[in-house]
Amino acid sequence: MNPSSSPNRSLNPTRGLNLYSTGNEVTWFSSTVDEVNELKPAKSKAFSISAQDQIYGTSSLKSRFSTHEASSEKDDSSDFTLVLPSNRMYIVIPGLMLSIFLSALDQTVITTAIPTIVANLDGGSSYSWIGTAYTLAQTSILPFCGIMSEVVGRKIVLYTSIVLFLFGSAMCGAAQNMLWLVLCRAVQGIGGGGITSLVTIVIADITPLQTRPYYTGCMGVTWGLASVMGPLIGGAISQKASWRWIFFINLPTGGLSLALLIFFLNLVPKPTVSFRVFLRDFDFVGIITITTGVVLFLVGLNIGSTTGHWAHANVLCYLIFGILCIAGFVVNEFYTTRTRIITPSAFKTLSLTSVMVTSFLHYYIVSTITYYIPVYFQNIKGDGPLMSGVHTLSLAVVSSLLSAVSGMGIGKLKNYRYPMIGGWIVLLAGTGSMIAIYYNTDISRTMGFLALTAVGTGNLFQPNLIAVQASVPPALIATSCSAFMLLRNMGASVGISMGAVIYDQQLTTLLKGTKYSAGLSYSQIASIPNVSEKNFVFNAYANAIRMIWIVNCPVAGVGMLLSFFTKQEKLSQSVTEYKEKDKGFKDAP
């Protein structure tokens, strides 16, 4: 087709591309000296965005959302031509995997080293904030990362996140008191949250839907391995060397990751946004309300779960005001005229809403198991921190392997719906089997139940993420991924806190009327002289943890039912390679 030969048609240059418009049809052409290559016409249904956004998968603050956002239908992602940058994937992917490894590792690496750290820094009762500061900062920064990556560019946010993480690691290693350590753990968490969010977004920017599951599977395996190795590395370092090396060890690894990405990561350019336009269009009310709400809510959950005083005024204030801020954020996103942090249009389809909710439920279950199974092994079976980590290997290793297998399967079959449904069915069976874990259950039998559960949890990591990315146009991937990860992390936080509530309440009820109380260690229980009383206390502790598994069953049942509402989108996209010499652009920021 020759644009110049048709009447009533205009050819308008815009940043090296030409917009070809005929009434309702909008088509973009790549403009070179010798040829005009026609790209696929864009259709307009649920998400009406600019043609340039459809090609590049990005958008400016001014044009990212249009007045047609209220429509409830959604364009298949295959309707968009995706321009991919040229990358040496064998270098870029390991660089991204290294950064994900560090972010995941620091969530668990301190668990076995906490007693040593607290003793060295005279931490006292503030020990829980060593872990909470990281996860709190990581979760609260997620909504900010997606929108900022569209304002200033993916690379700037990703590199800044890695630098913040490394700076926080260095300062944690140099900490001289608990306040210093907790504050620097928060800095680490901000960097870790940015890394987690941006790696997911960058993967979507540099890979088409049809091969993306392979790469997200690699990230899933990396995350799983880091979670497995974290407690083992932390315990070994704290026993054999100084606990400070738990943090210093991040520096060379993170530095290598940063260098690989700086020199080898290429991204397609996106429209720039002036500072004036940023101030005019950015949703400051939205980012303040969601960040404040998440922080208040998670702080309330942490204080309530660690003290057990859920009815205290300070805990209730944190929770109530946190919920009110989150509710205010939701209302603001529906009515604001500024660029939304999370577009409500992404939740107007039952399919995508079910994926978001199941991601919350999935991580609720994952967090309760990974957090309280070590408690079972240590308090009921008498394991030390390292042996407890060994006994949970079946959970972590199987989950990691299934995450990779699931990603490869989705890439091969071009279908994420069936793996998702299958994962929830197996997870329901696994959570049901864990109800059979009593105080005298063989460890090998327990590890078998954990392996079955891990097949379900591991199988769900990739389908959920791919479903989100396949259900929205490229221009909405960044904010949709941020919403997905925010709900996922919130599910984990709620799971840990609810597990504490269930455990404490059940244990208090079971020990009521006896001379024994909650908070006994394995050695204290084992030293009870009366055998029947000792077995009774062991059984009470085991049944208190068992109640967590009982609650997980209906949660898994709801997740399984919701998975049937997930719609299968076509996992294919028209792809063209971005060439800087043809387009006249410099590399993306």
PDB file of C-alpha atoms in Angstrom, residues 273-526:
ATOM      1  CA  VAL A 273       7.840  13.396  29.557  1.00  0.00           C
ATOM      2  CA  SER A 274       8.834  16.899  30.586  1.00  0.00           C
ATOM      3  CA  PHE A 275       8.933  17.764  34.269  1.00  0.00           C
ATOM      4  CA  ARG A 276       6.090  20.229  33.756  1.00  0.00           C
ATOM      5  CA  VAL A 277       3.888  17.547  32.203  1.00  0.00           C
ATOM      6  CA  PHE A 278       4.881  15.173  34.990  1.00  0.00           C
ATOM      7  CA  LEU A 279       3.730  17.629  37.664  1.00  0.00           C
ATOM      8  CA  ARG A 280       0.522  18.297  35.754  1.00  0.00           C
ATOM      9  CA  ASP A 281      -0.477  14.706  35.029  1.00  0.00           C
ATOM     10  CA  PHE A 282       1.030  12.544  37.778  1.00  0.00           C
ATOM     11  CA  ASP A 283      -1.446  11.130  40.305  1.00  0.00           C
ATOM     12  CA  PHE A 284       0.179  12.339  43.530  1.00  0.00           C
ATOM     13  CA  VAL A 285      -2.991  11.712  45.560  1.00  0.00           C
ATOM     14  CA  GLY A 286      -3.056   8.122  44.339  1.00  0.00           C
ATOM     15  CA  ILE A 287       0.576   7.339  45.126  1.00  0.00           C
ATOM     16  CA  ILE A 288       0.358   8.949  48.578  1.00  0.00           C
ATOM     17  CA  THR A 289      -2.854   7.154  49.562  1.00  0.00           C
ATOM     18  CA  ILE A 290      -1.788   3.702  48.355  1.00  0.00           C
ATOM     19  CA  THR A 291       1.705   3.926  49.860  1.00  0.00           C
ATOM     20  CA  THR A 292       0.399   5.256  53.180  1.00  0.00           C
ATOM     21  CA  GLY A 293      -2.380   2.675  53.247  1.00  0.00           C
ATOM     22  CA  VAL A 294      -0.069  -0.259  52.562  1.00  0.00           C
ATOM     23  CA  VAL A 295       2.469   0.896  55.168  1.00  0.00           C
ATOM     24  CA  LEU A 296      -0.147   1.475  57.886  1.00  0.00           C
ATOM     25  CA  PHE A 297      -1.929  -1.803  57.178  1.00  0.00           C
ATOM     26  CA  LEU A 298       1.261  -3.888  57.179  1.00  0.00           C
ATOM     27  CA  VAL A 299       2.600  -2.193  60.316  1.00  0.00           C
ATOM     28  CA  GLY A 300      -0.702  -2.966  62.045  1.00  0.00           C
ATOM     29  CA  LEU A 301      -0.510  -6.594  60.944  1.00  0.00           C
ATOM     30  CA  ASN A 302       3.074  -6.877  62.159  1.00  0.00           C
ATOM     31  CA  ILE A 303       2.411  -5.338  65.581  1.00  0.00           C
ATOM     32  CA  GLY A 304      -0.730  -7.410  66.041  1.00  0.00           C
ATOM     33  CA  SER A 305       0.922 -10.688  65.046  1.00  0.00           C
ATOM     34  CA  THR A 306       4.030 -10.162  67.192  1.00  0.00           C
ATOM     35  CA  THR A 307       2.237  -8.916  70.320  1.00  0.00           C
ATOM     36  CA  GLY A 308      -1.042 -10.794  69.983  1.00  0.00           C
ATOM     37  CA  HIS A 309      -2.902  -7.673  71.153  1.00  0.00           C
ATOM     38  CA  TRP A 310      -5.213  -7.218  68.190  1.00  0.00           C
ATOM     39  CA  ALA A 311      -7.804  -5.272  70.168  1.00  0.00           C
ATOM     40  CA  HIS A 312      -5.341  -2.600  71.313  1.00  0.00           C
ATOM     41  CA  ALA A 313      -6.035   0.918  70.105  1.00  0.00           C
ATOM     42  CA  ASN A 314      -2.722   1.356  68.279  1.00  0.00           C
ATOM     43  CA  VAL A 315      -3.150  -1.860  66.293  1.00  0.00           C
ATOM     44  CA  LEU A 316      -6.751  -1.020  65.382  1.00  0.00           C
ATOM     45  CA  CYS A 317      -5.771   2.512  64.351  1.00  0.00           C
ATOM     46  CA  TYR A 318      -3.057   1.240  62.023  1.00  0.00           C
ATOM     47  CA  LEU A 319      -5.393  -1.304  60.434  1.00  0.00           C
ATOM     48  CA  ILE A 320      -8.453   0.960  60.139  1.00  0.00           C
ATOM     49  CA  PHE A 321      -6.588   3.977  58.776  1.00  0.00           C
ATOM     50  CA  GLY A 322      -4.635   1.708  56.437  1.00  0.00           C
ATOM     51  CA  ILE A 323      -7.850   0.242  55.022  1.00  0.00           C
ATOM     52  CA  LEU A 324      -9.377   3.725  54.710  1.00  0.00           C
ATOM     53  CA  CYS A 325      -6.348   4.980  52.777  1.00  0.00           C
ATOM     54  CA  ILE A 326      -6.477   1.979  50.437  1.00  0.00           C
ATOM     55  CA  ALA A 327     -10.220   2.551  49.935  1.00  0.00           C
ATOM     56  CA  GLY A 328      -9.501   6.225  49.230  1.00  0.00           C
ATOM     57  CA  PHE A 329      -6.932   5.154  46.654  1.00  0.00           C
ATOM     58  CA  VAL A 330      -9.500   2.942  44.893  1.00  0.00           C
ATOM     59  CA  VAL A 331     -12.047   5.775  44.766  1.00  0.00           C
ATOM     60  CA  ASN A 332      -9.395   8.194  43.521  1.00  0.00           C
ATOM     61  CA  GLU A 333      -8.368   5.840  40.707  1.00  0.00           C
ATOM     62  CA  PHE A 334     -11.952   5.760  39.418  1.00  0.00           C
ATOM     63  CA  TYR A 335     -12.472   9.520  39.390  1.00  0.00           C
ATOM     64  CA  THR A 336      -9.083  11.178  38.940  1.00  0.00           C
ATOM     65  CA  THR A 337      -8.387  12.982  35.674  1.00  0.00           C
ATOM     66  CA  ARG A 338      -4.647  12.437  36.103  1.00  0.00           C
ATOM     67  CA  THR A 339      -2.672   9.423  34.931  1.00  0.00           C
ATOM     68  CA  ARG A 340      -3.732   6.551  37.134  1.00  0.00           C
ATOM     69  CA  ILE A 341      -1.306   4.480  39.183  1.00  0.00           C
ATOM     70  CA  ILE A 342      -3.454   1.381  38.555  1.00  0.00           C
ATOM     71  CA  THR A 343      -6.116   1.713  35.893  1.00  0.00           C
ATOM     72  CA  PRO A 344      -9.570   0.401  36.946  1.00  0.00           C
ATOM     73  CA  SER A 345     -10.104  -0.814  33.372  1.00  0.00           C
ATOM     74  CA  ALA A 346      -7.685  -3.639  34.097  1.00  0.00           C
ATOM     75  CA  PHE A 347     -10.151  -4.994  36.679  1.00  0.00           C
ATOM     76  CA  LYS A 348     -13.325  -4.677  34.615  1.00  0.00           C
ATOM     77  CA  THR A 349     -12.958  -8.121  33.079  1.00  0.00           C
ATOM     78  CA  LEU A 350     -13.853 -11.093  35.263  1.00  0.00           C
ATOM     79  CA  SER A 351     -10.877 -13.002  33.887  1.00  0.00           C
ATOM     80  CA  LEU A 352      -8.212 -10.509  34.936  1.00  0.00           C
ATOM     81  CA  THR A 353      -9.901  -9.833  38.272  1.00  0.00           C
ATOM     82  CA  SER A 354      -9.892 -13.555  39.049  1.00  0.00           C
ATOM     83  CA  VAL A 355      -6.179 -13.741  38.217  1.00  0.00           C
ATOM     84  CA  MET A 356      -5.420 -10.848  40.563  1.00  0.00           C
ATOM     85  CA  VAL A 357      -7.443 -12.384  43.405  1.00  0.00           C
ATOM     86  CA  THR A 358      -5.939 -15.845  42.926  1.00  0.00           C
ATOM     87  CA  SER A 359      -2.440 -14.336  43.052  1.00  0.00           C
ATOM     88  CA  PHE A 360      -3.334 -12.931  46.492  1.00  0.00           C
ATOM     89  CA  LEU A 361      -4.683 -16.325  47.635  1.00  0.00           C
ATOM     90  CA  HIS A 362      -1.706 -18.169  46.150  1.00  0.00           C
ATOM     91  CA  TYR A 363       0.818 -16.132  48.112  1.00  0.00           C
ATOM     92  CA  TYR A 364      -1.332 -16.319  51.239  1.00  0.00           C
ATOM     93  CA  ILE A 365      -0.942 -20.103  51.153  1.00  0.00           C
ATOM     94  CA  VAL A 366       2.732 -20.002  50.143  1.00  0.00           C
ATOM     95  CA  SER A 367       3.626 -17.654  53.006  1.00  0.00           C
ATOM     96  CA  THR A 368       1.775 -19.631  55.678  1.00  0.00           C
ATOM     97  CA  ILE A 369       3.533 -22.833  54.645  1.00  0.00           C
ATOM     98  CA  THR A 370       7.042 -21.429  54.238  1.00  0.00           C
ATOM     99  CA  TYR A 371       6.785 -19.452  57.485  1.00  0.00           C
ATOM    100  CA  TYR A 372       5.181 -22.041  59.795  1.00  0.00           C
ATOM    101  CA  ILE A 373       6.592 -25.363  58.557  1.00  0.00           C
ATOM    102  CA  PRO A 374      10.008 -24.417  60.041  1.00  0.00           C
ATOM    103  CA  VAL A 375       8.171 -23.665  63.299  1.00  0.00           C
ATOM    104  CA  TYR A 376       6.773 -27.207  63.196  1.00  0.00           C
ATOM    105  CA  PHE A 377      10.170 -28.771  62.579  1.00  0.00           C
ATOM    106  CA  GLN A 378      11.886 -26.712  65.275  1.00  0.00           C
ATOM    107  CA  ASN A 379       9.225 -26.739  68.015  1.00  0.00           C
ATOM    108  CA  ILE A 380       7.759 -30.201  67.458  1.00  0.00           C
ATOM    109  CA  LYS A 381      10.615 -32.210  65.930  1.00  0.00           C
ATOM    110  CA  GLY A 382      13.499 -30.459  67.685  1.00  0.00           C
ATOM    111  CA  ASP A 383      15.365 -29.361  64.547  1.00  0.00           C
ATOM    112  CA  GLY A 384      17.944 -26.605  64.658  1.00  0.00           C
ATOM    113  CA  PRO A 385      17.791 -23.771  62.118  1.00  0.00           C
ATOM    114  CA  LEU A 386      19.997 -25.541  59.574  1.00  0.00           C
ATOM    115  CA  MET A 387      18.302 -28.941  59.840  1.00  0.00           C
ATOM    116  CA  SER A 388      14.929 -27.251  59.639  1.00  0.00           C
ATOM    117  CA  GLY A 389      16.075 -25.709  56.360  1.00  0.00           C
ATOM    118  CA  VAL A 390      17.177 -29.132  55.108  1.00  0.00           C
ATOM    119  CA  HIS A 391      13.798 -30.674  55.926  1.00  0.00           C
ATOM    120  CA  THR A 392      11.986 -27.955  53.980  1.00  0.00           C
ATOM    121  CA  LEU A 393      14.096 -28.585  50.872  1.00  0.00           C
ATOM    122  CA  SER A 394      11.394 -30.810  49.385  1.00  0.00           C
ATOM    123  CA  LEU A 395       9.023 -27.846  49.466  1.00  0.00           C
ATOM    124  CA  ALA A 396      11.446 -25.329  48.004  1.00  0.00           C
ATOM    125  CA  VAL A 397      13.184 -27.536  45.421  1.00  0.00           C
ATOM    126  CA  VAL A 398       9.988 -29.055  44.000  1.00  0.00           C
ATOM    127  CA  SER A 399       8.324 -25.636  43.900  1.00  0.00           C
ATOM    128  CA  SER A 400      11.289 -24.149  42.014  1.00  0.00           C
ATOM    129  CA  LEU A 401      11.441 -27.009  39.523  1.00  0.00           C
ATOM    130  CA  LEU A 402       7.710 -26.876  38.857  1.00  0.00           C
ATOM    131  CA  SER A 403       7.956 -23.136  38.316  1.00  0.00           C
ATOM    132  CA  ALA A 404      10.476 -23.771  35.543  1.00  0.00           C
ATOM    133  CA  VAL A 405       8.550 -26.718  34.092  1.00  0.00           C
ATOM    134  CA  SER A 406       5.341 -24.694  34.150  1.00  0.00           C
ATOM    135  CA  GLY A 407       7.002 -21.815  32.302  1.00  0.00           C
ATOM    136  CA  MET A 408       8.395 -24.126  29.629  1.00  0.00           C
ATOM    137  CA  GLY A 409       5.058 -25.919  29.336  1.00  0.00           C
ATOM    138  CA  ILE A 410       3.189 -22.655  28.813  1.00  0.00           C
ATOM    139  CA  GLY A 411       5.721 -21.618  26.190  1.00  0.00           C
ATOM    140  CA  LYS A 412       5.354 -24.949  24.397  1.00  0.00           C
ATOM    141  CA  LEU A 413       1.566 -25.321  24.600  1.00  0.00           C
ATOM    142  CA  LYS A 414       0.761 -21.589  24.338  1.00  0.00           C
ATOM    143  CA  ASN A 415      -1.764 -22.092  27.124  1.00  0.00           C
ATOM    144  CA  TYR A 416      -1.681 -20.829  30.710  1.00  0.00           C
ATOM    145  CA  ARG A 417      -5.292 -21.586  31.718  1.00  0.00           C
ATOM    146  CA  TYR A 418      -4.957 -25.352  32.034  1.00  0.00           C
ATOM    147  CA  PRO A 419      -1.695 -25.212  34.048  1.00  0.00           C
ATOM    148  CA  MET A 420      -3.366 -22.668  36.328  1.00  0.00           C
ATOM    149  CA  ILE A 421      -6.435 -24.835  36.925  1.00  0.00           C
ATOM    150  CA  GLY A 422      -4.263 -27.936  37.340  1.00  0.00           C
ATOM    151  CA  GLY A 423      -2.021 -26.117  39.795  1.00  0.00           C
ATOM    152  CA  TRP A 424      -4.961 -25.127  41.991  1.00  0.00           C
ATOM    153  CA  ILE A 425      -6.363 -28.676  41.943  1.00  0.00           C
ATOM    154  CA  VAL A 426      -3.017 -30.112  43.065  1.00  0.00           C
ATOM    155  CA  LEU A 427      -2.596 -27.335  45.637  1.00  0.00           C
ATOM    156  CA  LEU A 428      -6.016 -28.138  47.094  1.00  0.00           C
ATOM    157  CA  ALA A 429      -4.969 -31.787  47.358  1.00  0.00           C
ATOM    158  CA  GLY A 430      -1.654 -30.774  48.922  1.00  0.00           C
ATOM    159  CA  THR A 431      -3.158 -28.486  51.545  1.00  0.00           C
ATOM    160  CA  GLY A 432      -5.636 -31.254  52.340  1.00  0.00           C
ATOM    161  CA  SER A 433      -2.824 -33.767  52.810  1.00  0.00           C
ATOM    162  CA  MET A 434      -1.032 -31.424  55.221  1.00  0.00           C
ATOM    163  CA  ILE A 435      -3.956 -31.739  57.634  1.00  0.00           C
ATOM    164  CA  ALA A 436      -2.582 -35.241  58.319  1.00  0.00           C
ATOM    165  CA  ILE A 437       0.630 -33.795  59.816  1.00  0.00           C
ATOM    166  CA  TYR A 438       0.541 -34.494  63.568  1.00  0.00           C
ATOM    167  CA  TYR A 439       3.202 -34.213  66.251  1.00  0.00           C
ATOM    168  CA  ASN A 440       4.272 -37.860  65.772  1.00  0.00           C
ATOM    169  CA  THR A 441       4.132 -37.937  61.946  1.00  0.00           C
ATOM    170  CA  ASP A 442       7.303 -39.273  60.319  1.00  0.00           C
ATOM    171  CA  ILE A 443       9.497 -36.580  58.816  1.00  0.00           C
ATOM    172  CA  SER A 444       9.682 -38.468  55.505  1.00  0.00           C
ATOM    173  CA  ARG A 445       5.885 -38.546  55.346  1.00  0.00           C
ATOM    174  CA  THR A 446       5.729 -34.831  56.143  1.00  0.00           C
ATOM    175  CA  MET A 447       8.264 -34.075  53.407  1.00  0.00           C
ATOM    176  CA  GLY A 448       6.092 -36.038  50.979  1.00  0.00           C
ATOM    177  CA  PHE A 449       3.069 -33.900  51.840  1.00  0.00           C
ATOM    178  CA  LEU A 450       5.193 -30.792  51.363  1.00  0.00           C
ATOM    179  CA  ALA A 451       6.392 -32.029  47.965  1.00  0.00           C
ATOM    180  CA  LEU A 452       2.802 -32.573  46.819  1.00  0.00           C
ATOM    181  CA  THR A 453       1.852 -29.086  47.972  1.00  0.00           C
ATOM    182  CA  ALA A 454       4.933 -27.673  46.240  1.00  0.00           C
ATOM    183  CA  VAL A 455       3.777 -29.140  42.920  1.00  0.00           C
ATOM    184  CA  GLY A 456       0.694 -26.949  43.229  1.00  0.00           C
ATOM    185  CA  THR A 457       2.389 -23.781  44.475  1.00  0.00           C
ATOM    186  CA  GLY A 458       5.240 -24.024  41.978  1.00  0.00           C
ATOM    187  CA  ASN A 459       2.886 -24.639  39.085  1.00  0.00           C
ATOM    188  CA  LEU A 460       1.030 -21.372  39.795  1.00  0.00           C
ATOM    189  CA  PHE A 461       3.883 -18.860  39.746  1.00  0.00           C
ATOM    190  CA  GLN A 462       4.153 -18.516  35.961  1.00  0.00           C
ATOM    191  CA  PRO A 463       0.507 -18.899  34.774  1.00  0.00           C
ATOM    192  CA  ASN A 464      -0.659 -16.024  36.975  1.00  0.00           C
ATOM    193  CA  LEU A 465       2.013 -13.630  35.721  1.00  0.00           C
ATOM    194  CA  ILE A 466       1.640 -14.615  32.066  1.00  0.00           C
ATOM    195  CA  ALA A 467      -2.151 -14.307  32.325  1.00  0.00           C
ATOM    196  CA  VAL A 468      -1.836 -10.724  33.559  1.00  0.00           C
ATOM    197  CA  GLN A 469       0.584  -9.753  30.800  1.00  0.00           C
ATOM    198  CA  ALA A 470      -1.466 -11.472  28.098  1.00  0.00           C
ATOM    199  CA  SER A 471      -4.717  -9.839  29.230  1.00  0.00           C
ATOM    200  CA  VAL A 472      -3.671  -6.207  28.808  1.00  0.00           C
ATOM    201  CA  PRO A 473      -2.200  -4.132  25.960  1.00  0.00           C
ATOM    202  CA  PRO A 474       1.566  -3.538  26.091  1.00  0.00           C
ATOM    203  CA  ALA A 475       1.050   0.033  27.327  1.00  0.00           C
ATOM    204  CA  LEU A 476      -0.612  -1.244  30.516  1.00  0.00           C
ATOM    205  CA  ILE A 477       1.841  -4.022  31.342  1.00  0.00           C
ATOM    206  CA  ALA A 478       3.963  -1.917  33.721  1.00  0.00           C
ATOM    207  CA  THR A 479       1.111  -0.758  35.937  1.00  0.00           C
ATOM    208  CA  SER A 480      -0.717  -4.095  35.713  1.00  0.00           C
ATOM    209  CA  CYS A 481       2.415  -5.965  36.798  1.00  0.00           C
ATOM    210  CA  SER A 482       2.828  -3.534  39.696  1.00  0.00           C
ATOM    211  CA  ALA A 483      -0.775  -4.165  40.770  1.00  0.00           C
ATOM    212  CA  PHE A 484      -0.217  -7.909  40.451  1.00  0.00           C
ATOM    213  CA  MET A 485       2.925  -7.861  42.588  1.00  0.00           C
ATOM    214  CA  LEU A 486       1.343  -5.545  45.158  1.00  0.00           C
ATOM    215  CA  LEU A 487      -1.594  -7.936  45.643  1.00  0.00           C
ATOM    216  CA  ARG A 488       0.806 -10.871  45.714  1.00  0.00           C
ATOM    217  CA  ASN A 489       2.954  -9.336  48.445  1.00  0.00           C
ATOM    218  CA  MET A 490      -0.117  -8.238  50.379  1.00  0.00           C
ATOM    219  CA  GLY A 491      -1.302 -11.845  50.284  1.00  0.00           C
ATOM    220  CA  ALA A 492       2.010 -12.987  51.740  1.00  0.00           C
ATOM    221  CA  SER A 493       1.879 -10.389  54.523  1.00  0.00           C
ATOM    222  CA  VAL A 494      -1.725 -11.220  55.400  1.00  0.00           C
ATOM    223  CA  GLY A 495      -0.872 -14.931  55.356  1.00  0.00           C
ATOM    224  CA  ILE A 496       1.963 -14.555  57.856  1.00  0.00           C
ATOM    225  CA  SER A 497      -0.140 -12.394  60.172  1.00  0.00           C
ATOM    226  CA  MET A 498      -3.257 -14.568  59.939  1.00  0.00           C
ATOM    227  CA  GLY A 499      -1.114 -17.628  60.559  1.00  0.00           C
ATOM    228  CA  ALA A 500       0.123 -16.013  63.776  1.00  0.00           C
ATOM    229  CA  VAL A 501      -3.446 -15.237  64.852  1.00  0.00           C
ATOM    230  CA  ILE A 502      -4.647 -18.785  64.150  1.00  0.00           C
ATOM    231  CA  TYR A 503      -1.617 -20.337  65.856  1.00  0.00           C
ATOM    232  CA  ASP A 504      -1.787 -18.163  68.978  1.00  0.00           C
ATOM    233  CA  GLN A 505      -5.551 -18.445  69.420  1.00  0.00           C
ATOM    234  CA  GLN A 506      -5.622 -22.193  68.886  1.00  0.00           C
ATOM    235  CA  LEU A 507      -2.658 -22.812  71.195  1.00  0.00           C
ATOM    236  CA  THR A 508      -4.161 -20.649  73.941  1.00  0.00           C
ATOM    237  CA  THR A 509      -7.435 -22.572  73.658  1.00  0.00           C
ATOM    238  CA  LEU A 510      -5.773 -25.999  73.717  1.00  0.00           C
ATOM    239  CA  LEU A 511      -3.576 -25.174  76.723  1.00  0.00           C
ATOM    240  CA  LYS A 512      -6.339 -23.439  78.668  1.00  0.00           C
ATOM    241  CA  GLY A 513      -6.741 -24.922  82.142  1.00  0.00           C
ATOM    242  CA  THR A 514      -3.230 -26.384  82.201  1.00  0.00           C
ATOM    243  CA  LYS A 515      -0.082 -25.099  83.847  1.00  0.00           C
ATOM    244  CA  TYR A 516       1.585 -24.741  80.462  1.00  0.00           C
ATOM    245  CA  SER A 517       1.545 -21.667  78.260  1.00  0.00           C
ATOM    246  CA  ALA A 518       2.394 -20.663  74.716  1.00  0.00           C
ATOM    247  CA  GLY A 519       5.971 -19.786  73.853  1.00  0.00           C
ATOM    248  CA  LEU A 520       7.665 -22.981  75.058  1.00  0.00           C
ATOM    249  CA  SER A 521      10.693 -24.187  73.121  1.00  0.00           C
ATOM    250  CA  TYR A 522      11.271 -27.782  72.086  1.00  0.00           C
ATOM    251  CA  SER A 523      13.781 -28.354  74.884  1.00  0.00           C
ATOM    252  CA  GLN A 524      11.348 -27.011  77.474  1.00  0.00           C
ATOM    253  CA  ILE A 525       8.566 -29.294  76.261  1.00  0.00           C
ATOM    254  CA  ALA A 526      10.914 -32.282  75.992  1.00  0.00           C
TER     255      ALA A 526
END
